[in-house]
Short mmCIF file of N, CA and C and ligand atoms in Angstrom, two decimals:
data_model
loop_
_atom_site.label_atom_id
_atom_site.label_comp_id
_atom_site.label_asym_id
_atom_site.label_seq_id
_atom_site.Cartn_x
_atom_site.Cartn_y
_atom_site.Cartn_z
N MET O 919 0.84 -1.19 0.00
CA MET O 919 0.00 0.00 0.00
C MET O 919 0.89 1.26 0.00
N MET O 920 0.61 2.15 -0.94
CA MET O 920 1.37 3.39 -1.01
C MET O 920 0.87 4.34 0.08
N ARG O 921 1.82 4.89 0.81
CA ARG O 921 1.43 5.87 1.84
C ARG O 921 2.10 7.21 1.55
N PRO O 922 1.34 8.31 1.72
CA PRO O 922 1.94 9.62 1.49
C PRO O 922 2.96 9.94 2.58
N VAL O 923 4.07 10.54 2.19
CA VAL O 923 5.13 10.84 3.17
C VAL O 923 5.31 12.35 3.33
N CYS O 924 5.66 13.03 2.27
CA CYS O 924 5.89 14.48 2.36
C CYS O 924 5.96 15.02 0.94
N PRO O 925 5.82 16.34 0.80
CA PRO O 925 5.98 16.92 -0.53
C PRO O 925 7.42 16.73 -1.01
N LEU O 926 7.57 16.42 -2.29
CA LEU O 926 8.92 16.27 -2.83
C LEU O 926 9.70 17.57 -2.65
N ALA O 927 9.00 18.71 -2.69
CA ALA O 927 9.66 20.01 -2.54
C ALA O 927 10.34 20.16 -1.18
N ASP O 928 9.96 19.31 -0.21
CA ASP O 928 10.61 19.38 1.11
C ASP O 928 11.97 18.69 1.13
N ILE O 929 12.28 17.95 0.07
CA ILE O 929 13.57 17.24 0.02
C ILE O 929 14.36 17.79 -1.16
N PRO O 930 15.25 18.76 -0.92
CA PRO O 930 16.04 19.29 -2.04
C PRO O 930 16.89 18.18 -2.66
N ARG O 931 17.24 18.36 -3.91
CA ARG O 931 18.13 17.38 -4.56
C ARG O 931 19.43 17.26 -3.77
N GLY O 932 19.90 16.04 -3.66
CA GLY O 932 21.14 15.79 -2.92
C GLY O 932 20.91 15.60 -1.43
N GLU O 933 19.62 15.60 -1.04
CA GLU O 933 19.34 15.47 0.40
C GLU O 933 18.40 14.30 0.67
N ALA O 934 18.21 14.07 1.97
CA ALA O 934 17.41 12.92 2.37
C ALA O 934 16.40 13.33 3.43
N TYR O 935 15.37 12.52 3.53
CA TYR O 935 14.33 12.74 4.54
C TYR O 935 14.19 11.45 5.33
N ARG O 936 14.16 11.56 6.65
CA ARG O 936 14.00 10.37 7.49
C ARG O 936 12.55 10.26 7.90
N TRP O 937 11.90 9.22 7.41
CA TRP O 937 10.49 8.98 7.71
C TRP O 937 10.45 8.08 8.95
N ALA O 938 10.04 8.67 10.09
CA ALA O 938 10.19 7.99 11.38
C ALA O 938 8.99 7.10 11.69
N ILE O 939 8.79 6.09 10.88
CA ILE O 939 7.78 5.07 11.20
C ILE O 939 8.48 3.97 12.01
N ASP O 940 7.77 2.90 12.34
CA ASP O 940 8.33 1.86 13.23
C ASP O 940 9.72 1.41 12.81
N THR O 941 9.82 1.03 11.56
CA THR O 941 11.15 0.75 10.99
C THR O 941 11.43 1.92 10.06
N PRO O 942 12.24 2.89 10.51
CA PRO O 942 12.36 4.14 9.76
C PRO O 942 12.86 3.93 8.32
N VAL O 943 12.38 4.80 7.47
CA VAL O 943 12.72 4.73 6.04
C VAL O 943 13.43 6.03 5.67
N ALA O 944 14.48 5.91 4.89
CA ALA O 944 15.18 7.10 4.38
C ALA O 944 14.78 7.30 2.93
N ILE O 945 14.39 8.53 2.61
CA ILE O 945 14.01 8.85 1.24
C ILE O 945 15.06 9.81 0.70
N PHE O 946 15.64 9.43 -0.41
CA PHE O 946 16.72 10.23 -1.00
C PHE O 946 16.25 10.85 -2.31
N HIS O 947 16.59 12.11 -2.50
CA HIS O 947 16.34 12.81 -3.75
C HIS O 947 17.70 13.09 -4.37
N THR O 948 18.03 12.38 -5.43
CA THR O 948 19.40 12.48 -5.95
C THR O 948 19.59 13.76 -6.76
N ASP O 949 20.85 14.04 -7.04
CA ASP O 949 21.17 15.21 -7.86
C ASP O 949 20.53 15.12 -9.23
N ASP O 950 20.28 13.90 -9.70
CA ASP O 950 19.65 13.71 -11.01
C ASP O 950 18.13 13.79 -10.94
N GLY O 951 17.59 13.98 -9.73
CA GLY O 951 16.14 14.11 -9.60
C GLY O 951 15.41 12.80 -9.36
N GLU O 952 16.18 11.71 -9.19
CA GLU O 952 15.53 10.44 -8.87
C GLU O 952 15.19 10.40 -7.38
N VAL O 953 14.16 9.60 -7.05
CA VAL O 953 13.77 9.47 -5.64
C VAL O 953 13.83 7.99 -5.27
N TYR O 954 14.51 7.69 -4.17
CA TYR O 954 14.64 6.32 -3.70
C TYR O 954 14.27 6.24 -2.23
N ALA O 955 13.69 5.10 -1.84
CA ALA O 955 13.38 4.88 -0.42
C ALA O 955 14.02 3.56 -0.01
N VAL O 956 14.73 3.60 1.10
CA VAL O 956 15.40 2.40 1.63
C VAL O 956 15.26 2.42 3.15
N ASP O 957 15.58 1.30 3.77
CA ASP O 957 15.60 1.30 5.24
C ASP O 957 16.61 2.33 5.72
N ASP O 958 16.22 3.08 6.75
CA ASP O 958 17.10 4.15 7.23
C ASP O 958 18.25 3.62 8.07
N THR O 959 18.04 2.48 8.73
CA THR O 959 19.06 2.00 9.67
C THR O 959 20.06 1.11 8.92
N CYS O 960 21.32 1.47 9.05
CA CYS O 960 22.40 0.70 8.45
C CYS O 960 22.33 -0.75 8.94
N THR O 961 22.70 -1.71 8.10
CA THR O 961 22.68 -3.11 8.52
C THR O 961 23.94 -3.49 9.29
N HIS O 962 24.86 -2.55 9.44
CA HIS O 962 26.08 -2.84 10.20
C HIS O 962 25.87 -2.54 11.67
N GLN O 963 25.59 -1.28 12.00
CA GLN O 963 25.24 -0.91 13.36
C GLN O 963 24.12 0.11 13.30
N ASP O 964 23.92 0.81 14.41
CA ASP O 964 22.74 1.66 14.50
C ASP O 964 23.05 3.07 14.02
N ALA O 965 23.08 3.25 12.72
CA ALA O 965 23.30 4.58 12.16
C ALA O 965 22.17 4.89 11.20
N SER O 966 21.84 6.18 11.11
CA SER O 966 20.78 6.61 10.20
C SER O 966 21.39 6.96 8.85
N LEU O 967 20.97 6.24 7.84
CA LEU O 967 21.54 6.49 6.51
C LEU O 967 21.10 7.84 5.95
N ALA O 968 19.97 8.35 6.45
CA ALA O 968 19.56 9.69 6.01
C ALA O 968 20.58 10.74 6.43
N ASP O 969 21.41 10.42 7.44
CA ASP O 969 22.48 11.33 7.86
C ASP O 969 23.76 11.10 7.07
N GLY O 970 23.73 10.14 6.17
CA GLY O 970 24.94 9.80 5.42
C GLY O 970 25.15 10.71 4.23
N TRP O 971 26.06 10.31 3.35
CA TRP O 971 26.40 11.11 2.18
C TRP O 971 25.87 10.45 0.94
N LEU O 972 25.13 11.24 0.19
CA LEU O 972 24.52 10.76 -1.04
C LEU O 972 25.45 11.09 -2.20
N GLU O 973 25.76 10.06 -2.98
CA GLU O 973 26.58 10.31 -4.15
C GLU O 973 26.05 9.46 -5.29
N GLY O 974 25.54 10.12 -6.31
CA GLY O 974 24.91 9.38 -7.40
C GLY O 974 23.76 8.57 -6.84
N CYS O 975 23.78 7.27 -7.09
CA CYS O 975 22.73 6.38 -6.59
C CYS O 975 23.21 5.58 -5.39
N GLU O 976 24.19 6.13 -4.67
CA GLU O 976 24.72 5.43 -3.51
C GLU O 976 24.64 6.32 -2.28
N VAL O 977 24.48 5.65 -1.12
CA VAL O 977 24.60 6.40 0.12
C VAL O 977 25.73 5.79 0.93
N GLU O 978 26.50 6.68 1.55
CA GLU O 978 27.59 6.23 2.41
C GLU O 978 27.17 6.43 3.86
N CYS O 979 27.26 5.36 4.63
CA CYS O 979 26.88 5.42 6.04
C CYS O 979 27.76 6.42 6.79
N PRO O 980 27.15 7.25 7.64
CA PRO O 980 27.94 8.27 8.35
C PRO O 980 28.87 7.69 9.41
N LEU O 981 28.65 6.42 9.82
CA LEU O 981 29.43 5.89 10.94
C LEU O 981 30.72 5.20 10.50
N HIS O 982 30.62 4.22 9.61
CA HIS O 982 31.83 3.50 9.19
C HIS O 982 31.97 3.42 7.67
N ALA O 983 31.21 4.25 6.98
CA ALA O 983 31.41 4.44 5.53
C ALA O 983 31.06 3.23 4.67
N SER O 984 30.18 2.35 5.16
CA SER O 984 29.63 1.36 4.22
C SER O 984 28.87 2.11 3.15
N ARG O 985 28.87 1.54 1.94
CA ARG O 985 28.08 2.17 0.88
C ARG O 985 27.02 1.19 0.36
N PHE O 986 25.84 1.73 0.14
CA PHE O 986 24.72 0.94 -0.36
C PHE O 986 24.22 1.53 -1.67
N ASP O 987 23.85 0.64 -2.57
CA ASP O 987 23.23 1.05 -3.82
C ASP O 987 21.74 1.27 -3.56
N LEU O 988 21.27 2.49 -3.79
CA LEU O 988 19.88 2.82 -3.47
C LEU O 988 18.89 2.12 -4.39
N ARG O 989 19.35 1.69 -5.56
CA ARG O 989 18.44 1.03 -6.50
C ARG O 989 18.16 -0.40 -6.10
N THR O 990 19.16 -1.05 -5.50
CA THR O 990 19.03 -2.47 -5.20
C THR O 990 19.14 -2.77 -3.71
N GLY O 991 19.71 -1.85 -2.94
CA GLY O 991 19.96 -2.09 -1.52
C GLY O 991 21.25 -2.85 -1.27
N GLN O 992 21.93 -3.25 -2.34
CA GLN O 992 23.14 -4.06 -2.16
C GLN O 992 24.28 -3.24 -1.54
N VAL O 993 25.15 -3.95 -0.85
CA VAL O 993 26.32 -3.33 -0.24
C VAL O 993 27.40 -3.15 -1.32
N ASP O 994 27.87 -1.92 -1.49
CA ASP O 994 28.94 -1.66 -2.45
C ASP O 994 30.28 -1.49 -1.76
N ALA O 995 30.26 -1.23 -0.46
CA ALA O 995 31.51 -1.11 0.29
C ALA O 995 31.27 -1.55 1.72
N PRO O 996 32.20 -2.34 2.31
CA PRO O 996 32.05 -2.82 3.68
C PRO O 996 32.27 -1.68 4.68
N PRO O 997 32.07 -1.89 5.98
CA PRO O 997 31.97 -3.20 6.66
C PRO O 997 30.59 -3.85 6.64
N ALA O 998 29.52 -3.17 6.27
CA ALA O 998 28.21 -3.83 6.24
C ALA O 998 28.28 -5.01 5.26
N LYS O 999 27.55 -6.06 5.59
CA LYS O 999 27.52 -7.22 4.71
C LYS O 999 26.13 -7.44 4.14
N LYS O 1000 25.11 -7.10 4.95
CA LYS O 1000 23.74 -7.39 4.52
C LYS O 1000 23.16 -6.19 3.77
N PRO O 1001 22.38 -6.48 2.75
CA PRO O 1001 21.73 -5.38 2.03
C PRO O 1001 20.66 -4.71 2.87
N ILE O 1002 20.31 -3.50 2.51
CA ILE O 1002 19.16 -2.83 3.09
C ILE O 1002 17.95 -3.09 2.20
N ARG O 1003 16.76 -2.99 2.78
CA ARG O 1003 15.56 -3.15 1.96
C ARG O 1003 15.34 -1.89 1.13
N THR O 1004 14.81 -2.10 -0.06
CA THR O 1004 14.39 -0.96 -0.88
C THR O 1004 12.87 -0.95 -0.91
N HIS O 1005 12.32 0.22 -1.03
CA HIS O 1005 10.86 0.38 -1.02
C HIS O 1005 10.42 1.11 -2.28
N ARG O 1006 9.22 0.77 -2.73
CA ARG O 1006 8.71 1.39 -3.95
C ARG O 1006 8.30 2.84 -3.66
N VAL O 1007 8.71 3.72 -4.54
CA VAL O 1007 8.40 5.15 -4.38
C VAL O 1007 7.67 5.66 -5.61
N GLU O 1008 6.71 6.49 -5.40
CA GLU O 1008 6.08 7.22 -6.50
C GLU O 1008 5.83 8.64 -6.04
N VAL O 1009 6.00 9.56 -6.97
CA VAL O 1009 5.63 10.95 -6.67
C VAL O 1009 4.29 11.20 -7.34
N ILE O 1010 3.27 11.45 -6.53
CA ILE O 1010 1.92 11.64 -7.04
C ILE O 1010 1.49 13.06 -6.67
N ASP O 1011 1.22 13.86 -7.68
CA ASP O 1011 0.83 15.26 -7.46
C ASP O 1011 1.82 15.98 -6.55
N GLY O 1012 3.11 15.71 -6.76
CA GLY O 1012 4.13 16.42 -6.00
C GLY O 1012 4.38 15.88 -4.61
N VAL O 1013 3.67 14.80 -4.25
CA VAL O 1013 3.84 14.23 -2.91
C VAL O 1013 4.52 12.86 -3.04
N VAL O 1014 5.55 12.66 -2.23
CA VAL O 1014 6.26 11.39 -2.23
C VAL O 1014 5.39 10.33 -1.53
N HIS O 1015 5.15 9.24 -2.22
CA HIS O 1015 4.43 8.10 -1.63
C HIS O 1015 5.38 6.90 -1.60
N VAL O 1016 5.31 6.15 -0.52
CA VAL O 1016 6.19 4.99 -0.38
C VAL O 1016 5.36 3.77 0.01
N ALA O 1017 5.65 2.65 -0.63
CA ALA O 1017 5.07 1.37 -0.23
C ALA O 1017 6.17 0.60 0.49
N VAL O 1018 6.02 0.44 1.78
CA VAL O 1018 7.06 -0.22 2.56
C VAL O 1018 7.06 -1.72 2.24
N ALA O 1019 8.23 -2.23 1.91
CA ALA O 1019 8.36 -3.66 1.57
C ALA O 1019 8.02 -4.51 2.79
N GLU O 1020 7.43 -5.68 2.52
CA GLU O 1020 6.97 -6.52 3.63
C GLU O 1020 8.12 -7.25 4.32
N VAL O 1021 9.08 -7.67 3.52
CA VAL O 1021 10.11 -8.57 4.04
C VAL O 1021 11.18 -7.78 4.79
N GLU O 1022 11.55 -8.26 5.95
CA GLU O 1022 12.63 -7.63 6.70
C GLU O 1022 13.96 -8.06 6.09
N ALA O 1023 14.82 -7.09 5.85
CA ALA O 1023 16.11 -7.41 5.25
C ALA O 1023 17.00 -8.14 6.26
N GLY O 1024 17.72 -9.10 5.79
CA GLY O 1024 18.75 -9.72 6.60
C GLY O 1024 18.22 -10.51 7.78
N ARG O 1025 16.91 -10.76 7.83
CA ARG O 1025 16.38 -11.46 9.01
C ARG O 1025 15.67 -12.75 8.61
N SER O 1026 15.85 -13.16 7.37
CA SER O 1026 15.14 -14.36 6.94
C SER O 1026 15.90 -15.59 7.40
S1 FES P 884 26.95 1.58 11.13
FE1 FES P 884 26.90 1.82 9.00
S2 FES P 884 28.86 1.14 8.41
FE2 FES P 884 28.86 0.83 10.56
#
């Protein structure tokens, strides 16, 4: 189910928004204008990826510099080993909507 999160205008390009639901979601607006939603909590330790550095389609964790591909959730640089979940995003009438994925990453 798609849920409205915030106006896209609230997330400038190159920045992120932390959606503080039960399992927080980070929404990234890339320099190219793409929007991605992934789990906010790094799979290595307890860091918020929304506080990390966005570069292209990757985010670098602010704590130990793991890098994740926002398109797939895969780890591109350690120390994290497990991927983060990715969530479906749509911008509808200027509002970011996210469908939170059902499956918990790394816990199967
Ligand atoms: S907490 Fe993210 S790399 Fe360690």
